[in-house]
Amino acid sequence: MPELPDVELFRKYLDSTSLHKTIEEVDVRSEQVVGDRQPEELTTVLPGRQFYSSLRQGKHLLVELKKSNYLLEFHFGMTGFFNYLTTQEKLTGHPRVVFTFVDGTRLVYDCQRKLGEVSLFENFDGFLSVKNLGPDALNQVDRSKFERIFTNSRAMAKSTLMKQEKIAGIGNIYSDEILFQTGIHPRVKASTLAKEERDRLFKKMKEVLNTAIESEVEPEKMPPDYLLPHRSPGSSCPKCGEDIEKTKVSGRSAYFCPRCQKAPK
DNA sequence: TTCCATGTTCCGCA
DNA sequence: TTGCGGAACATGGA
């Protein structure tokens, strides 16, 4: 689930539930999600502090702590999400890290497959240097940066959109959607796109990401001509009715319409 | 039982 | 040097 639009919604969720509450206790229930860092770092640094504000860089959510430079970073892997609990109910699902606030409410980081990460950084530069992330697809990639990225890339269009060190935030699902909305085949080489195609791709990249956020990432709320709800074998193109095809691009499954997105020569 | 899955990383090869 | 395929990581559903 978690690509840029999902993480943006997680950010808003955290903002509306957990900001400005003093942390009482941090329970690391799976040490695998804290990466190289010691669980003690979280359990000793965080209690007594408050989440002050949040920001998002690509698929990473960063939370600033009040009266400190520390940044608490969340990455959601393929299966991560938050669950805010206001009652003493028993934990369900796959809780990996639980933040308990002094008012008794809890913010649960749930991640079934444990491919996500909860980690503490001294400051923003420390985070950036470790993660090697490019500019955020929604907030930091302007037309000229996009132009440079696409004309300099030797990779296929889909791979280029997904490369986090070039553009941060787009994953497998939304790269398919952006290419579908632009009418570009996922295997087309990025550098062979015409200027007019790069213009459209840039616009659609922003449009699709914003639309997904506005739709709260729910397929039913997205425009009727979106591929996302039809991204499965045997479904038909929401624009022309053709059978949707599935292929592999750089090892990832790619869905596309062979009529709307013509194959490269 | 086997294959596949929204993420990232690492290795070998072209 | 860049990009690709494949494997690995961890877990579960079809």
mmCIF file of C-alpha atoms (C1' of nucleotides) in Angstrom:
data_model
loop_
_atom_site.group_PDB
_atom_site.id
_atom_site.type_symbol
_atom_site.label_atom_id
_atom_site.label_comp_id
_atom_site.label_asym_id
_atom_site.label_seq_id
_atom_site.Cartn_x
_atom_site.Cartn_y
_atom_site.Cartn_z
ATOM 1 C CA MET A 1 0.000 0.000 0.000
ATOM 2 C CA PRO A 2 2.420 2.712 1.078
ATOM 3 C CA GLU A 3 3.546 4.953 -1.760
ATOM 4 C CA LEU A 4 3.596 8.744 -1.603
ATOM 5 C CA PRO A 5 -0.202 9.249 -1.424
ATOM 6 C CA ASP A 6 -0.586 6.611 1.288
ATOM 7 C CA VAL A 7 2.220 8.110 3.344
ATOM 8 C CA GLU A 8 0.718 11.583 2.957
ATOM 9 C CA LEU A 9 -2.505 10.242 4.462
ATOM 10 C CA PHE A 10 -0.552 8.571 7.274
ATOM 11 C CA ARG A 11 1.055 11.951 7.928
ATOM 12 C CA LYS A 12 -2.328 13.628 8.227
ATOM 13 C CA TYR A 13 -3.539 10.797 10.440
ATOM 14 C CA LEU A 14 -0.589 11.238 12.784
ATOM 15 C CA ASP A 15 -1.096 15.016 12.803
ATOM 16 C CA SER A 16 -4.758 14.728 13.718
ATOM 17 C CA THR A 17 -4.267 12.131 16.447
ATOM 18 C CA SER A 18 -0.843 12.292 18.025
ATOM 19 C CA LEU A 19 0.659 15.769 17.867
ATOM 20 C CA HIS A 20 1.506 17.656 21.093
ATOM 21 C CA LYS A 21 0.892 14.691 23.352
ATOM 22 C CA THR A 22 3.601 13.734 25.797
ATOM 23 C CA ILE A 23 4.964 10.265 25.170
ATOM 24 C CA GLU A 24 4.946 8.076 28.238
ATOM 25 C CA GLU A 25 6.341 4.849 26.891
ATOM 26 C CA VAL A 26 7.589 3.229 23.687
ATOM 27 C CA ASP A 27 7.174 -0.510 23.259
ATOM 28 C CA VAL A 28 9.340 -2.043 20.532
ATOM 29 C CA ARG A 29 7.621 -5.363 19.929
ATOM 30 C CA SER A 30 9.716 -6.303 16.904
ATOM 31 C CA GLU A 31 13.367 -5.306 16.896
ATOM 32 C CA GLN A 32 13.549 -6.038 13.169
ATOM 33 C CA VAL A 33 11.770 -2.812 12.261
ATOM 34 C CA VAL A 34 14.201 -0.558 14.116
ATOM 35 C CA GLY A 35 16.978 -1.579 11.727
ATOM 36 C CA ASP A 36 20.595 -1.185 12.794
ATOM 37 C CA ARG A 37 19.558 0.990 15.667
ATOM 38 C CA GLN A 38 19.115 -0.227 19.160
ATOM 39 C CA PRO A 39 15.574 -0.359 20.520
ATOM 40 C CA GLU A 40 16.910 1.415 23.605
ATOM 41 C CA GLU A 41 17.455 4.524 21.515
ATOM 42 C CA LEU A 42 13.709 4.824 21.006
ATOM 43 C CA THR A 43 12.715 3.766 24.479
ATOM 44 C CA THR A 44 15.103 6.170 26.211
ATOM 45 C CA VAL A 45 15.006 9.247 23.956
ATOM 46 C CA LEU A 46 11.269 9.483 23.306
ATOM 47 C CA PRO A 47 9.538 9.276 26.714
ATOM 48 C CA GLY A 48 8.817 12.756 28.082
ATOM 49 C CA ARG A 49 8.954 14.310 24.623
ATOM 50 C CA GLN A 50 6.202 15.332 22.199
ATOM 51 C CA PHE A 51 5.665 14.984 18.459
ATOM 52 C CA TYR A 52 5.886 18.573 17.285
ATOM 53 C CA SER A 53 5.295 18.540 13.534
ATOM 54 C CA SER A 54 5.587 16.184 10.606
ATOM 55 C CA LEU A 55 6.921 16.228 7.101
ATOM 56 C CA ARG A 56 7.135 13.756 4.281
ATOM 57 C CA GLN A 57 9.969 13.050 1.900
ATOM 58 C CA GLY A 58 8.920 10.549 -0.738
ATOM 59 C CA LYS A 59 7.651 7.465 1.057
ATOM 60 C CA HIS A 60 9.273 8.461 4.357
ATOM 61 C CA LEU A 61 7.420 10.196 7.175
ATOM 62 C CA LEU A 62 9.505 12.309 9.530
ATOM 63 C CA VAL A 63 8.286 13.593 12.861
ATOM 64 C CA GLU A 64 10.049 16.439 14.608
ATOM 65 C CA LEU A 65 10.271 16.239 18.371
ATOM 66 C CA LYS A 66 9.591 19.288 20.472
ATOM 67 C CA LYS A 67 12.688 20.951 21.967
ATOM 68 C CA SER A 68 15.147 18.715 20.158
ATOM 69 C CA ASN A 69 16.656 18.235 16.741
ATOM 70 C CA TYR A 70 15.784 14.565 16.652
ATOM 71 C CA LEU A 71 13.635 13.279 13.841
ATOM 72 C CA LEU A 72 11.625 10.107 14.203
ATOM 73 C CA GLU A 73 11.416 8.408 10.844
ATOM 74 C CA PHE A 74 8.744 5.990 9.686
ATOM 75 C CA HIS A 75 8.972 3.896 6.563
ATOM 76 C CA PHE A 76 6.088 1.562 5.841
ATOM 77 C CA GLY A 77 7.554 -1.122 3.622
ATOM 78 C CA MET A 78 4.789 -2.882 1.737
ATOM 79 C CA THR A 79 2.381 -3.459 4.594
ATOM 80 C CA GLY A 80 2.819 -0.701 7.175
ATOM 81 C CA PHE A 81 0.178 1.661 8.585
ATOM 82 C CA PHE A 82 -0.849 3.492 11.768
ATOM 83 C CA ASN A 83 -3.630 2.703 14.156
ATOM 84 C CA TYR A 84 -4.542 5.193 16.872
ATOM 85 C CA LEU A 85 -6.286 3.712 19.880
ATOM 86 C CA THR A 86 -8.205 5.743 22.444
ATOM 87 C CA THR A 87 -9.317 2.864 24.622
ATOM 88 C CA GLN A 88 -7.552 0.097 26.495
ATOM 89 C CA GLU A 89 -8.596 -2.483 23.946
ATOM 90 C CA LYS A 90 -6.298 -5.387 23.206
ATOM 91 C CA LEU A 91 -3.867 -4.952 20.317
ATOM 92 C CA THR A 92 -4.814 -6.703 17.098
ATOM 93 C CA GLY A 93 -3.088 -7.195 13.745
ATOM 94 C CA HIS A 94 0.705 -6.949 13.698
ATOM 95 C CA PRO A 95 1.756 -4.205 16.119
ATOM 96 C CA ARG A 96 5.519 -3.642 15.846
ATOM 97 C CA VAL A 97 6.057 -0.387 17.751
ATOM 98 C CA VAL A 98 3.546 1.106 20.189
ATOM 99 C CA PHE A 99 3.742 4.708 21.420
ATOM 100 C CA THR A 100 1.714 5.276 24.586
ATOM 101 C CA PHE A 101 0.884 8.871 25.507
ATOM 102 C CA VAL A 102 0.331 10.187 29.036
ATOM 103 C CA ASP A 103 -3.411 10.494 28.356
ATOM 104 C CA GLY A 104 -3.584 6.735 27.844
ATOM 105 C CA THR A 105 -4.108 6.816 24.091
ATOM 106 C CA ARG A 106 -1.745 4.890 21.817
ATOM 107 C CA LEU A 107 -0.303 5.212 18.340
ATOM 108 C CA VAL A 108 0.399 1.769 16.909
ATOM 109 C CA TYR A 109 2.830 1.213 14.030
ATOM 110 C CA ASP A 110 1.571 -1.978 12.403
ATOM 111 C CA CYS A 111 3.672 -3.763 9.763
ATOM 112 C CA GLN A 112 2.824 -7.327 8.944
ATOM 113 C CA ARG A 113 5.804 -8.088 6.728
ATOM 114 C CA LYS A 114 8.361 -6.194 8.820
ATOM 115 C CA LEU A 115 9.891 -4.582 5.751
ATOM 116 C CA GLY A 116 9.292 -1.138 7.209
ATOM 117 C CA GLU A 117 11.458 0.879 9.571
ATOM 118 C CA VAL A 118 11.104 3.097 12.611
ATOM 119 C CA SER A 119 14.280 4.976 13.296
ATOM 120 C CA LEU A 120 15.674 8.024 15.034
ATOM 121 C CA PHE A 121 17.935 10.557 13.304
ATOM 122 C CA GLU A 122 19.916 13.398 14.854
ATOM 123 C CA ASN A 123 18.780 15.843 12.178
ATOM 124 C CA PHE A 124 17.440 16.131 8.648
ATOM 125 C CA ASP A 125 20.815 16.025 6.913
ATOM 126 C CA GLY A 126 21.643 12.812 8.717
ATOM 127 C CA PHE A 127 18.470 11.295 7.375
ATOM 128 C CA LEU A 128 19.042 12.456 3.800
ATOM 129 C CA SER A 129 22.630 11.240 3.631
ATOM 130 C CA VAL A 130 21.683 7.769 4.820
ATOM 131 C CA LYS A 131 18.623 7.371 2.610
ATOM 132 C CA ASN A 132 19.995 8.885 -0.589
ATOM 133 C CA LEU A 133 16.601 10.248 -1.600
ATOM 134 C CA GLY A 134 15.877 12.499 -4.522
ATOM 135 C CA PRO A 135 13.435 15.423 -4.511
ATOM 136 C CA ASP A 136 9.865 14.671 -3.454
ATOM 137 C CA ALA A 137 7.667 13.887 -6.462
ATOM 138 C CA LEU A 138 4.879 16.182 -5.301
ATOM 139 C CA ASN A 139 6.623 19.045 -3.505
ATOM 140 C CA GLN A 140 10.128 19.303 -4.920
ATOM 141 C CA VAL A 141 10.201 18.129 -8.522
ATOM 142 C CA ASP A 142 9.565 21.058 -10.842
ATOM 143 C CA ARG A 143 9.409 20.952 -14.612
ATOM 144 C CA SER A 144 13.108 21.672 -15.111
ATOM 145 C CA LYS A 145 14.246 19.001 -12.643
ATOM 146 C CA PHE A 146 11.888 16.545 -14.270
ATOM 147 C CA GLU A 147 13.332 17.443 -17.646
ATOM 148 C CA ARG A 148 16.876 16.775 -16.470
ATOM 149 C CA ILE A 149 15.926 13.482 -14.849
ATOM 150 C CA PHE A 150 14.186 12.144 -17.941
ATOM 151 C CA THR A 151 16.628 13.315 -20.568
ATOM 152 C CA ASN A 152 19.597 11.970 -18.560
ATOM 153 C CA SER A 153 18.082 8.595 -17.690
ATOM 154 C CA ARG A 154 19.022 5.541 -19.696
ATOM 155 C CA ALA A 155 16.371 3.418 -18.005
ATOM 156 C CA MET A 156 12.792 2.690 -19.014
ATOM 157 C CA ALA A 157 10.099 5.229 -18.168
ATOM 158 C CA LYS A 158 8.566 3.101 -15.420
ATOM 159 C CA SER A 159 11.924 2.431 -13.764
ATOM 160 C CA THR A 160 12.841 6.099 -13.933
ATOM 161 C CA LEU A 161 9.608 7.149 -12.219
ATOM 162 C CA MET A 162 10.259 4.596 -9.479
ATOM 163 C CA LYS A 163 13.891 5.403 -8.820
ATOM 164 C CA GLN A 164 13.851 6.921 -5.340
ATOM 165 C CA GLU A 165 17.231 8.642 -5.670
ATOM 166 C CA LYS A 166 15.949 10.506 -8.750
ATOM 167 C CA ILE A 167 12.325 11.130 -7.764
ATOM 168 C CA ALA A 168 11.130 10.173 -4.293
ATOM 169 C CA GLY A 169 7.690 8.754 -3.645
ATOM 170 C CA ILE A 170 6.427 6.833 -6.659
ATOM 171 C CA GLY A 171 6.154 3.039 -6.420
ATOM 172 C CA ASN A 172 4.881 0.217 -8.558
ATOM 173 C CA ILE A 173 1.151 0.990 -8.429
ATOM 174 C CA TYR A 174 1.319 4.723 -9.093
ATOM 175 C CA SER A 175 3.985 4.465 -11.768
ATOM 176 C CA ASP A 176 1.544 2.230 -13.655
ATOM 177 C CA GLU A 177 -1.269 4.735 -13.120
ATOM 178 C CA ILE A 178 0.801 7.740 -14.212
ATOM 179 C CA LEU A 179 1.952 5.987 -17.407
ATOM 180 C CA PHE A 180 -1.575 4.773 -18.130
ATOM 181 C CA GLN A 181 -3.021 8.278 -17.751
ATOM 182 C CA THR A 182 -0.314 9.650 -20.023
ATOM 183 C CA GLY A 183 -0.697 6.895 -22.633
ATOM 184 C CA ILE A 184 2.951 5.879 -22.416
ATOM 185 C CA HIS A 185 4.057 2.248 -22.448
ATOM 186 C CA PRO A 186 6.035 1.241 -19.326
ATOM 187 C CA ARG A 187 8.934 -0.116 -21.398
ATOM 188 C CA VAL A 188 9.536 3.085 -23.356
ATOM 189 C CA LYS A 189 12.983 4.475 -22.659
ATOM 190 C CA ALA A 190 12.836 7.664 -20.642
ATOM 191 C CA SER A 191 15.281 9.521 -22.860
ATOM 192 C CA THR A 192 13.349 8.760 -26.060
ATOM 193 C CA LEU A 193 10.199 10.601 -24.977
ATOM 194 C CA ALA A 194 9.315 13.655 -27.023
ATOM 195 C CA LYS A 195 9.163 17.011 -25.282
ATOM 196 C CA GLU A 196 5.396 17.016 -25.592
ATOM 197 C CA GLU A 197 5.268 13.589 -23.918
ATOM 198 C CA ARG A 198 7.533 14.734 -21.090
ATOM 199 C CA ASP A 199 5.228 17.726 -20.577
ATOM 200 C CA ARG A 200 2.206 15.479 -20.272
ATOM 201 C CA LEU A 201 4.004 12.961 -18.090
ATOM 202 C CA PHE A 202 5.093 15.692 -15.677
ATOM 203 C CA LYS A 203 1.559 17.057 -15.419
ATOM 204 C CA LYS A 204 0.024 13.608 -14.996
ATOM 205 C CA MET A 205 2.547 12.689 -12.315
ATOM 206 C CA LYS A 206 1.356 15.592 -10.152
ATOM 207 C CA GLU A 207 -2.278 15.094 -11.091
ATOM 208 C CA VAL A 208 -2.370 11.375 -10.287
ATOM 209 C CA LEU A 209 -0.607 11.807 -6.939
ATOM 210 C CA ASN A 210 -2.896 14.683 -5.930
ATOM 211 C CA THR A 211 -5.990 12.821 -7.087
ATOM 212 C CA ALA A 212 -4.987 9.750 -5.081
ATOM 213 C CA ILE A 213 -4.575 11.874 -1.952
ATOM 214 C CA GLU A 214 -7.905 13.618 -2.524
ATOM 215 C CA SER A 215 -9.530 10.205 -3.034
ATOM 216 C CA GLU A 216 -7.971 9.085 0.243
ATOM 217 C CA VAL A 217 -6.319 6.288 -1.706
ATOM 218 C CA GLU A 218 -9.639 4.475 -1.992
ATOM 219 C CA PRO A 219 -10.085 3.037 -5.496
ATOM 220 C CA GLU A 220 -13.870 3.599 -5.401
ATOM 221 C CA LYS A 221 -13.355 7.337 -4.930
ATOM 222 C CA MET A 222 -10.959 7.716 -7.849
ATOM 223 C CA PRO A 223 -12.010 8.923 -11.304
ATOM 224 C CA PRO A 224 -13.755 6.224 -13.389
ATOM 225 C CA ASP A 225 -10.973 6.090 -15.962
ATOM 226 C CA TYR A 226 -8.281 5.176 -13.428
ATOM 227 C CA LEU A 227 -6.388 1.926 -13.921
ATOM 228 C CA LEU A 228 -5.896 1.307 -10.214
ATOM 229 C CA PRO A 229 -9.212 -0.494 -9.543
ATOM 230 C CA HIS A 230 -8.604 -2.631 -12.651
ATOM 231 C CA ARG A 231 -5.014 -3.530 -11.885
ATOM 232 C CA SER A 232 -5.541 -7.273 -11.956
ATOM 233 C CA PRO A 233 -5.372 -10.101 -14.503
ATOM 234 C CA GLY A 234 -8.464 -10.474 -16.662
ATOM 235 C CA SER A 235 -9.789 -6.942 -16.258
ATOM 236 C CA SER A 236 -10.454 -4.532 -19.080
ATOM 237 C CA CYS A 237 -9.209 -1.025 -19.805
ATOM 238 C CA PRO A 238 -11.443 1.664 -18.225
ATOM 239 C CA LYS A 239 -10.751 3.929 -21.218
ATOM 240 C CA CYS A 240 -11.164 1.628 -24.229
ATOM 241 C CA GLY A 241 -12.282 -1.813 -23.014
ATOM 242 C CA GLU A 242 -9.220 -3.660 -24.265
ATOM 243 C CA ASP A 243 -7.861 -6.457 -22.054
ATOM 244 C CA ILE A 244 -5.304 -5.157 -19.588
ATOM 245 C CA GLU A 245 -1.928 -6.839 -19.996
ATOM 246 C CA LYS A 246 0.600 -7.750 -17.379
ATOM 247 C CA THR A 247 4.325 -7.823 -17.927
ATOM 248 C CA LYS A 248 7.556 -7.442 -15.972
ATOM 249 C CA VAL A 249 9.609 -4.266 -15.974
ATOM 250 C CA SER A 250 12.865 -4.372 -14.012
ATOM 251 C CA GLY A 251 11.547 -7.305 -12.063
ATOM 252 C CA ARG A 252 8.289 -5.638 -11.050
ATOM 253 C CA SER A 253 4.836 -6.505 -12.336
ATOM 254 C CA ALA A 254 3.519 -3.827 -14.670
ATOM 255 C CA TYR A 255 -0.099 -3.518 -15.826
ATOM 256 C CA PHE A 256 -0.947 -1.531 -18.946
ATOM 257 C CA CYS A 257 -3.403 -1.232 -21.824
ATOM 258 C CA PRO A 258 -1.817 -2.380 -25.112
ATOM 259 C CA ARG A 259 -4.160 -0.126 -27.104
ATOM 260 C CA CYS A 260 -3.858 3.092 -25.085
ATOM 261 C CA GLN A 261 -0.138 2.658 -24.352
ATOM 262 C CA LYS A 262 1.622 1.622 -27.517
ATOM 263 C CA ALA A 263 4.754 -0.484 -27.238
ATOM 264 C CA PRO A 264 8.149 0.997 -28.136
ATOM 265 C CA LYS A 265 9.669 -0.038 -31.434
ATOM 266 C "C1'" DT B 1 2.894 -26.744 -2.429
ATOM 267 C "C1'" DT B 2 3.987 -22.927 -5.263
ATOM 268 C "C1'" DC B 3 3.566 -18.346 -6.678
ATOM 269 C "C1'" DC B 4 2.799 -13.678 -5.809
ATOM 270 C "C1'" DA B 5 2.549 -9.184 -3.311
ATOM 271 C "C1'" DT B 6 2.341 -1.648 -2.793
ATOM 272 C "C1'" DG B 7 9.270 -1.793 -0.345
ATOM 273 C "C1'" DT B 8 14.625 -1.593 -0.390
ATOM 274 C "C1'" DT B 9 19.244 -3.524 -0.968
ATOM 275 C "C1'" DC B 10 22.929 -6.183 -2.729
ATOM 276 C "C1'" DC B 11 25.336 -8.977 -6.186
ATOM 277 C "C1'" DG B 12 26.815 -10.400 -10.753
ATOM 278 C "C1'" DC B 13 26.595 -9.450 -15.513
ATOM 279 C "C1'" DA B 14 26.132 -6.874 -19.911
ATOM 280 C "C1'" DT C 1 29.001 3.864 -15.241
ATOM 281 C "C1'" DT C 2 24.373 2.506 -15.704
ATOM 282 C "C1'" DG C 3 20.745 -0.555 -15.710
ATOM 283 C "C1'" DC C 4 18.861 -5.045 -15.399
ATOM 284 C "C1'" DG C 5 17.566 -9.603 -13.438
ATOM 285 C "C1'" DG C 6 17.483 -12.218 -9.529
ATOM 286 C "C1'" DA C 7 17.770 -13.080 -4.766
ATOM 287 C "C1'" DA C 8 17.075 -11.761 -0.159
ATOM 288 C "C1'" DC C 9 14.386 -9.964 3.645
ATOM 289 C "C1'" DA C 10 9.370 -11.471 6.340
ATOM 290 C "C1'" DT C 11 4.733 -12.888 6.141
ATOM 291 C "C1'" DG C 12 0.486 -14.517 4.458
ATOM 292 C "C1'" DG C 13 -3.161 -15.227 0.890
ATOM 293 C "C1'" DA C 14 -4.790 -17.481 -3.297
#
